[in-house]
Amino acid sequence: MQARNSYIATIHGVTAGFSDVDGHGYIDMMFVAPDCLRRGVAHHLLHHIEDVAHSEGMSELTANVSITARPFFEHHGFTVQAEQHPMMLGVQLTNYRMKKNLHGDRK
């Protein structure tokens, strides 16, 4: 089983979001509560993940990112590696395999 690290962001003691990343730098989840959007929650979660990845000597972060999350990840230095079309419960979705080189500039 792959080791995973989960992180929870809170605002005034209330869960505002969470993220999960594995030992190879794959960000499996990034969620922000709807009433906490546009308050920097995802930015702080991603910044923390980057700090941990740097301290553990990782060279990159990767994620499979939804259409709506793509601009956020691009703003934070991720680039699209591939457009993907996974099937979920019989519905074809579109998402993007994205990567960030951790030896570049941080945003």
Backbone as a chain_set.jsonl record, in Angstrom:
{"seq": "MQARNSYIATIHGVTAGFSDVDGHGYIDMMFVAPDCLRRGVAHHLLHHIEDVAHSEGMSELTANVSITARPFFEHHGFTVQAEQHPMMLGVQLTNYRMKKNLHGDRK", "coords": {"N": [[0.838, -1.186, 0.0], [0.519, 2.197, -0.821], [2.101, 4.954, 0.763], [0.438, 7.76, 2.116], [-0.225, 11.235, 2.544], [-2.374, 13.307, 4.247], [-3.916, 16.488, 4.371], [-5.51, 19.033, 6.203], [-7.319, 22.008, 5.984], [-8.336, 24.698, 7.993], [-10.701, 27.228, 8.922], [-11.223, 29.43, 11.389], [-11.577, 27.224, 13.099], [-13.24, 25.548, 11.658], [-13.562, 23.05, 9.194], [-12.222, 23.83, 6.103], [-11.143, 22.874, 3.806], [-9.367, 20.174, 2.148], [-6.552, 18.084, 1.311], [-4.733, 15.494, -0.386], [-1.812, 13.658, -0.781], [0.531, 11.457, -2.341], [3.513, 9.452, -1.663], [5.078, 9.838, -3.888], [4.572, 12.29, -4.884], [2.125, 12.625, -6.12], [-0.817, 14.326, -6.311], [-3.725, 13.435, -5.059], [-6.214, 14.316, -4.193], [-7.924, 17.435, -3.936], [-9.8, 19.573, -2.276], [-12.11, 22.159, -1.645], [-14.376, 23.632, 0.537], [-17.553, 24.806, -0.576], [-18.454, 27.3, 0.556], [-16.081, 28.421, 1.233], [-14.603, 29.089, -0.924], [-12.333, 30.99, -3.009], [-10.837, 32.136, -0.988], [-8.244, 31.591, -0.506], [-7.714, 29.036, 0.406], [-7.124, 26.623, -1.092], [-4.734, 27.489, -2.242], [-3.074, 27.728, 0.05], [-3.075, 25.055, 0.932], [-1.82, 23.786, -1.271], [0.645, 25.119, -1.256], [1.664, 24.187, 1.174], [1.876, 21.441, 0.582], [3.843, 21.601, -1.411], [6.007, 22.564, 0.131], [6.441, 20.356, 1.847], [7.031, 18.396, -0.08], [9.414, 19.452, -1.186], [11.06, 19.297, 1.111], [11.237, 16.569, 1.352], [12.712, 15.872, -0.796], [11.551, 15.562, -3.314], [11.163, 15.81, -6.871], [9.11, 16.64, -8.477], [5.588, 17.444, -8.713], [2.482, 15.876, -9.379], [-0.81, 15.652, -10.848], [-4.186, 14.669, -11.551], [-6.393, 16.665, -13.048], [-9.429, 18.485, -12.908], [-11.539, 20.131, -15.383], [-12.451, 22.577, -14.338], [-10.6, 23.051, -12.304], [-8.222, 23.344, -13.599], [-7.245, 26.037, -14.4], [-6.452, 27.065, -11.863], [-4.348, 25.312, -11.098], [-2.591, 25.76, -13.248], [-1.986, 28.453, -12.798], [-0.426, 28.147, -10.575], [1.906, 27.091, -11.533], [1.814, 24.56, -12.725], [1.854, 22.393, -15.584], [0.07, 21.202, -18.45], [0.218, 17.838, -19.235], [-1.163, 15.89, -20.561], [-4.363, 15.527, -22.101], [-7.122, 13.835, -20.803], [-9.635, 11.228, -20.915], [-11.411, 9.805, -18.924], [-13.71, 7.157, -17.953], [-16.52, 7.308, -15.872], [-18.785, 5.729, -14.024], [-20.138, 5.095, -16.38], [-20.112, 7.503, -17.736], [-18.337, 9.652, -19.808], [-15.635, 11.611, -18.908], [-13.684, 14.663, -18.895], [-10.39, 15.344, -18.11], [-7.189, 16.549, -16.952], [-3.853, 15.537, -17.07], [-1.437, 16.803, -15.081], [1.649, 18.489, -14.314], [4.199, 19.682, -12.138], [7.38, 20.99, -12.034], [9.518, 20.926, -9.392], [11.887, 22.225, -9.133], [11.828, 24.621, -10.331], [10.639, 28.068, -10.419], [8.645, 29.047, -7.629], [5.17, 29.568, -7.193]], "CA": [[0.0, 0.0, 0.0], [1.262, 3.451, -0.977], [1.971, 5.915, 1.858], [-0.261, 8.982, 1.723], [-0.318, 12.289, 3.548], [-3.577, 14.126, 4.093], [-3.817, 17.785, 5.03], [-6.806, 19.682, 6.393], [-7.263, 23.456, 6.228], [-9.48, 25.181, 8.771], [-10.911, 28.659, 9.122], [-11.914, 29.6, 12.672], [-11.895, 25.921, 13.649], [-14.145, 24.797, 10.784], [-12.863, 22.509, 8.027], [-12.433, 24.628, 4.89], [-10.69, 22.1, 2.661], [-8.393, 19.13, 2.427], [-5.802, 17.568, 0.177], [-4.088, 14.216, -0.145], [-0.696, 13.465, -1.72], [1.261, 10.228, -2.028], [4.955, 9.566, -1.476], [5.739, 10.156, -5.158], [4.18, 13.632, -5.293], [0.85, 12.641, -6.843], [-1.9, 14.937, -5.54], [-4.906, 12.644, -5.376], [-7.425, 15.09, -3.909], [-7.839, 18.829, -3.493], [-11.194, 19.98, -2.13], [-12.396, 23.339, -0.831], [-15.812, 23.767, 0.788], [-18.122, 25.874, -1.417], [-18.521, 28.6, 1.232], [-14.712, 28.885, 1.496], [-13.925, 29.348, -2.196], [-11.753, 32.316, -3.248], [-10.299, 32.654, 0.271], [-6.855, 31.166, -0.389], [-7.59, 27.719, 1.037], [-6.384, 25.716, -1.988], [-3.379, 28.037, -2.353], [-2.316, 27.359, 1.248], [-2.879, 23.607, 0.909], [-0.815, 23.466, -2.279], [1.926, 25.637, -0.768], [2.134, 23.246, 2.199], [2.292, 20.223, -0.124], [5.132, 21.899, -2.043], [7.024, 22.615, 1.186], [6.721, 18.978, 2.264], [7.69, 17.722, -1.209], [10.797, 19.948, -1.221], [11.805, 18.766, 2.253], [11.427, 15.13, 1.14], [13.565, 15.692, -1.957], [10.81, 15.252, -4.543], [11.513, 16.695, -7.979], [7.913, 17.115, -9.162], [4.245, 17.103, -8.257], [1.575, 15.571, -10.48], [-2.226, 15.555, -10.473], [-5.211, 14.597, -12.58], [-7.096, 17.892, -12.692], [-10.68, 18.73, -13.629], [-11.592, 21.321, -16.246], [-12.597, 23.788, -13.522], [-9.402, 23.261, -11.478], [-7.041, 23.542, -14.446], [-6.644, 27.379, -14.284], [-5.789, 27.194, -10.563], [-3.071, 24.602, -11.144], [-1.711, 26.478, -14.181], [-1.546, 29.668, -12.099], [0.582, 27.742, -9.595], [3.095, 26.551, -12.178], [1.633, 23.235, -13.324], [1.627, 22.375, -17.029], [-0.692, 20.052, -18.929], [1.0, 16.785, -19.879], [-2.072, 15.159, -21.45], [-5.81, 15.567, -21.879], [-7.583, 12.464, -20.574], [-11.087, 11.054, -20.998], [-11.786, 8.612, -18.155], [-15.127, 6.825, -17.802], [-16.946, 7.221, -14.482], [-20.187, 5.297, -13.977], [-20.69, 5.137, -17.728], [-20.05, 8.859, -18.288], [-16.973, 10.034, -20.163], [-15.229, 12.903, -18.364], [-12.432, 15.226, -19.397], [-9.502, 15.932, -17.121], [-5.845, 16.815, -17.46], [-2.691, 15.099, -16.307], [-0.609, 17.998, -14.958], [2.909, 18.289, -13.602], [4.986, 20.862, -11.774], [8.772, 20.753, -11.689], [9.768, 21.63, -8.133], [13.164, 22.936, -9.167], [11.57, 25.916, -10.96], [10.123, 29.112, -9.529], [7.405, 28.738, -6.91], [4.124, 30.602, -7.247]], "C": [[0.881, 1.247, 0.0], [1.028, 4.366, 0.229], [1.337, 7.198, 1.337], [-0.211, 9.968, 2.893], [-1.551, 13.114, 3.237], [-3.414, 15.393, 4.913], [-5.195, 18.42, 5.074], [-6.563, 21.154, 6.676], [-8.514, 23.856, 6.999], [-9.508, 26.706, 8.778], [-11.764, 28.796, 10.37], [-12.417, 28.265, 13.214], [-12.823, 25.054, 12.816], [-13.356, 24.314, 9.569], [-13.24, 23.288, 6.779], [-12.017, 23.863, 3.643], [-9.721, 21.025, 3.097], [-7.699, 18.72, 1.14], [-5.087, 16.297, 0.602], [-3.009, 14.035, -1.207], [0.059, 12.195, -1.334], [2.765, 10.49, -1.955], [5.751, 9.85, -2.733], [5.347, 11.538, -5.675], [2.906, 13.705, -6.106], [-0.235, 13.194, -5.924], [-3.19, 14.245, -5.959], [-6.191, 13.44, -5.189], [-7.067, 16.52, -3.534], [-9.284, 19.314, -3.468], [-11.274, 21.206, -1.245], [-13.909, 23.432, -0.688], [-16.363, 24.949, -0.007], [-18.161, 27.247, -0.742], [-17.14, 29.16, 1.575], [-13.929, 29.157, 0.217], [-13.429, 30.786, -2.266], [-11.255, 32.975, -1.956], [-8.867, 32.173, 0.518], [-6.639, 29.782, 0.199], [-6.761, 26.773, 0.17], [-4.94, 26.185, -2.153], [-2.53, 27.601, -1.16], [-2.079, 25.853, 1.325], [-1.768, 23.231, -0.071], [0.571, 23.943, -1.846], [2.514, 24.685, 0.282], [2.627, 21.945, 1.555], [3.653, 20.44, -0.786], [6.254, 21.947, -1.014], [7.43, 21.21, 1.622], [7.475, 18.236, 1.163], [9.152, 18.152, -1.327], [11.615, 19.319, -0.099], [12.072, 17.27, 2.114], [12.215, 14.829, -0.134], [12.851, 15.318, -3.246], [11.163, 16.261, -5.626], [10.294, 17.249, -8.703], [6.658, 16.727, -8.401], [3.409, 16.822, -9.49], [0.155, 15.493, -9.944], [-3.056, 15.329, -11.721], [-6.24, 15.654, -12.207], [-8.345, 18.073, -13.549], [-10.576, 19.978, -14.502], [-11.639, 22.588, -15.4], [-11.365, 24.081, -12.67], [-8.161, 23.58, -12.303], [-6.447, 24.95, -14.324], [-5.907, 27.598, -12.958], [-4.414, 26.539, -10.605], [-2.098, 25.274, -12.113], [-1.153, 27.738, -13.532], [-0.421, 29.354, -11.105], [1.727, 26.942, -10.216], [2.987, 25.153, -12.754], [1.413, 23.392, -14.824], [0.883, 21.099, -17.402], [0.258, 19.092, -19.636], [0.138, 16.011, -20.875], [-3.516, 15.469, -21.092], [-6.271, 14.122, -21.789], [-9.102, 12.419, -20.626], [-11.505, 9.78, -20.263], [-13.303, 8.408, -18.135], [-15.427, 6.692, -16.315], [-18.436, 6.915, -14.476], [-20.863, 5.447, -15.337], [-20.684, 6.501, -18.394], [-18.591, 9.187, -18.59], [-16.699, 11.455, -19.681], [-13.997, 13.405, -19.11], [-11.649, 15.738, -18.2], [-8.107, 16.026, -17.721], [-4.806, 16.252, -16.513], [-1.749, 16.299, -16.286], [0.609, 17.702, -14.091], [3.528, 19.643, -13.281], [6.386, 20.408, -11.382], [9.077, 21.571, -10.439], [11.107, 22.344, -8.09], [13.03, 24.292, -9.847], [11.104, 26.923, -9.931], [8.836, 28.658, -8.878], [6.457, 29.899, -7.035], [3.18, 30.406, -6.106]], "O": [[1.865, 1.327, 0.735], [-0.11, 4.535, 0.669], [1.663, 7.662, 0.245], [-0.163, 9.58, 4.06], [-1.747, 13.563, 2.108], [-2.849, 15.375, 6.006], [-5.953, 18.356, 4.106], [-5.717, 21.512, 7.495], [-9.617, 23.404, 6.69], [-8.479, 27.37, 8.658], [-12.903, 28.329, 10.402], [-13.534, 28.173, 13.724], [-13.16, 23.942, 13.222], [-12.579, 25.069, 8.985], [-14.416, 23.399, 6.433], [-12.483, 24.165, 2.544], [-9.307, 20.967, 4.255], [-8.185, 18.971, 0.038], [-4.866, 16.054, 1.788], [-3.261, 14.235, -2.395], [0.21, 11.89, -0.151], [3.222, 11.614, -2.162], [6.959, 10.078, -2.668], [5.741, 11.921, -6.777], [2.624, 14.733, -6.722], [-0.537, 12.607, -4.886], [-3.684, 14.442, -7.069], [-7.15, 13.261, -5.94], [-6.044, 16.778, -2.899], [-9.917, 19.449, -4.514], [-10.595, 21.29, -0.222], [-14.639, 23.324, -1.674], [-15.707, 25.986, -0.101], [-17.923, 28.258, -1.403], [-17.035, 30.248, 2.141], [-12.728, 29.425, 0.266], [-14.016, 31.687, -1.668], [-11.248, 34.2, -1.834], [-8.339, 32.327, 1.619], [-5.502, 29.393, 0.464], [-5.795, 26.182, 0.653], [-4.024, 25.365, -2.199], [-1.396, 27.156, -1.336], [-1.004, 25.417, 1.737], [-0.879, 22.448, 0.264], [1.561, 23.24, -2.051], [3.714, 24.412, 0.277], [3.669, 21.414, 1.937], [4.518, 19.566, -0.729], [7.341, 21.425, -1.263], [8.617, 20.91, 1.751], [8.444, 17.529, 1.439], [10.03, 17.317, -1.544], [12.735, 18.861, -0.327], [13.028, 16.756, 2.695], [12.37, 13.667, -0.51], [13.478, 14.809, -4.175], [11.429, 17.428, -5.336], [10.409, 18.214, -9.459], [6.659, 15.819, -7.57], [3.598, 17.453, -10.53], [-0.063, 15.294, -8.749], [-2.678, 15.746, -12.816], [-6.888, 15.55, -11.166], [-8.321, 17.846, -14.758], [-9.644, 20.771, -14.371], [-10.952, 23.563, -15.702], [-11.108, 25.24, -12.343], [-7.156, 24.037, -11.759], [-5.233, 25.064, -14.156], [-4.858, 28.241, -12.93], [-3.424, 27.144, -10.194], [-0.903, 25.351, -11.828], [0.025, 28.055, -13.7], [0.429, 30.201, -10.833], [2.432, 26.209, -9.521], [3.984, 24.61, -13.23], [0.859, 24.392, -15.28], [1.04, 20.058, -16.764], [1.009, 19.49, -20.526], [0.63, 15.535, -21.899], [-3.851, 15.652, -19.921], [-5.866, 13.282, -22.592], [-9.775, 13.428, -20.413], [-11.903, 8.797, -20.888], [-14.073, 9.356, -18.282], [-14.681, 6.043, -15.581], [-19.25, 7.747, -14.876], [-22.015, 5.871, -15.427], [-21.197, 6.647, -19.503], [-17.719, 9.021, -17.738], [-17.438, 12.384, -20.005], [-13.357, 12.664, -19.856], [-12.18, 16.479, -17.373], [-7.881, 15.626, -18.863], [-4.872, 16.463, -15.302], [-1.311, 16.765, -17.338], [0.6, 16.798, -13.256], [3.402, 20.606, -14.037], [6.557, 19.553, -10.513], [8.906, 22.79, -10.442], [11.423, 23.003, -7.1], [14.005, 25.038, -9.935], [11.163, 26.675, -8.727], [8.028, 27.965, -9.496], [6.861, 31.061, -6.992], [2.223, 31.166, -5.959]]}, "num_chains": 1, "name": "protein.A"}
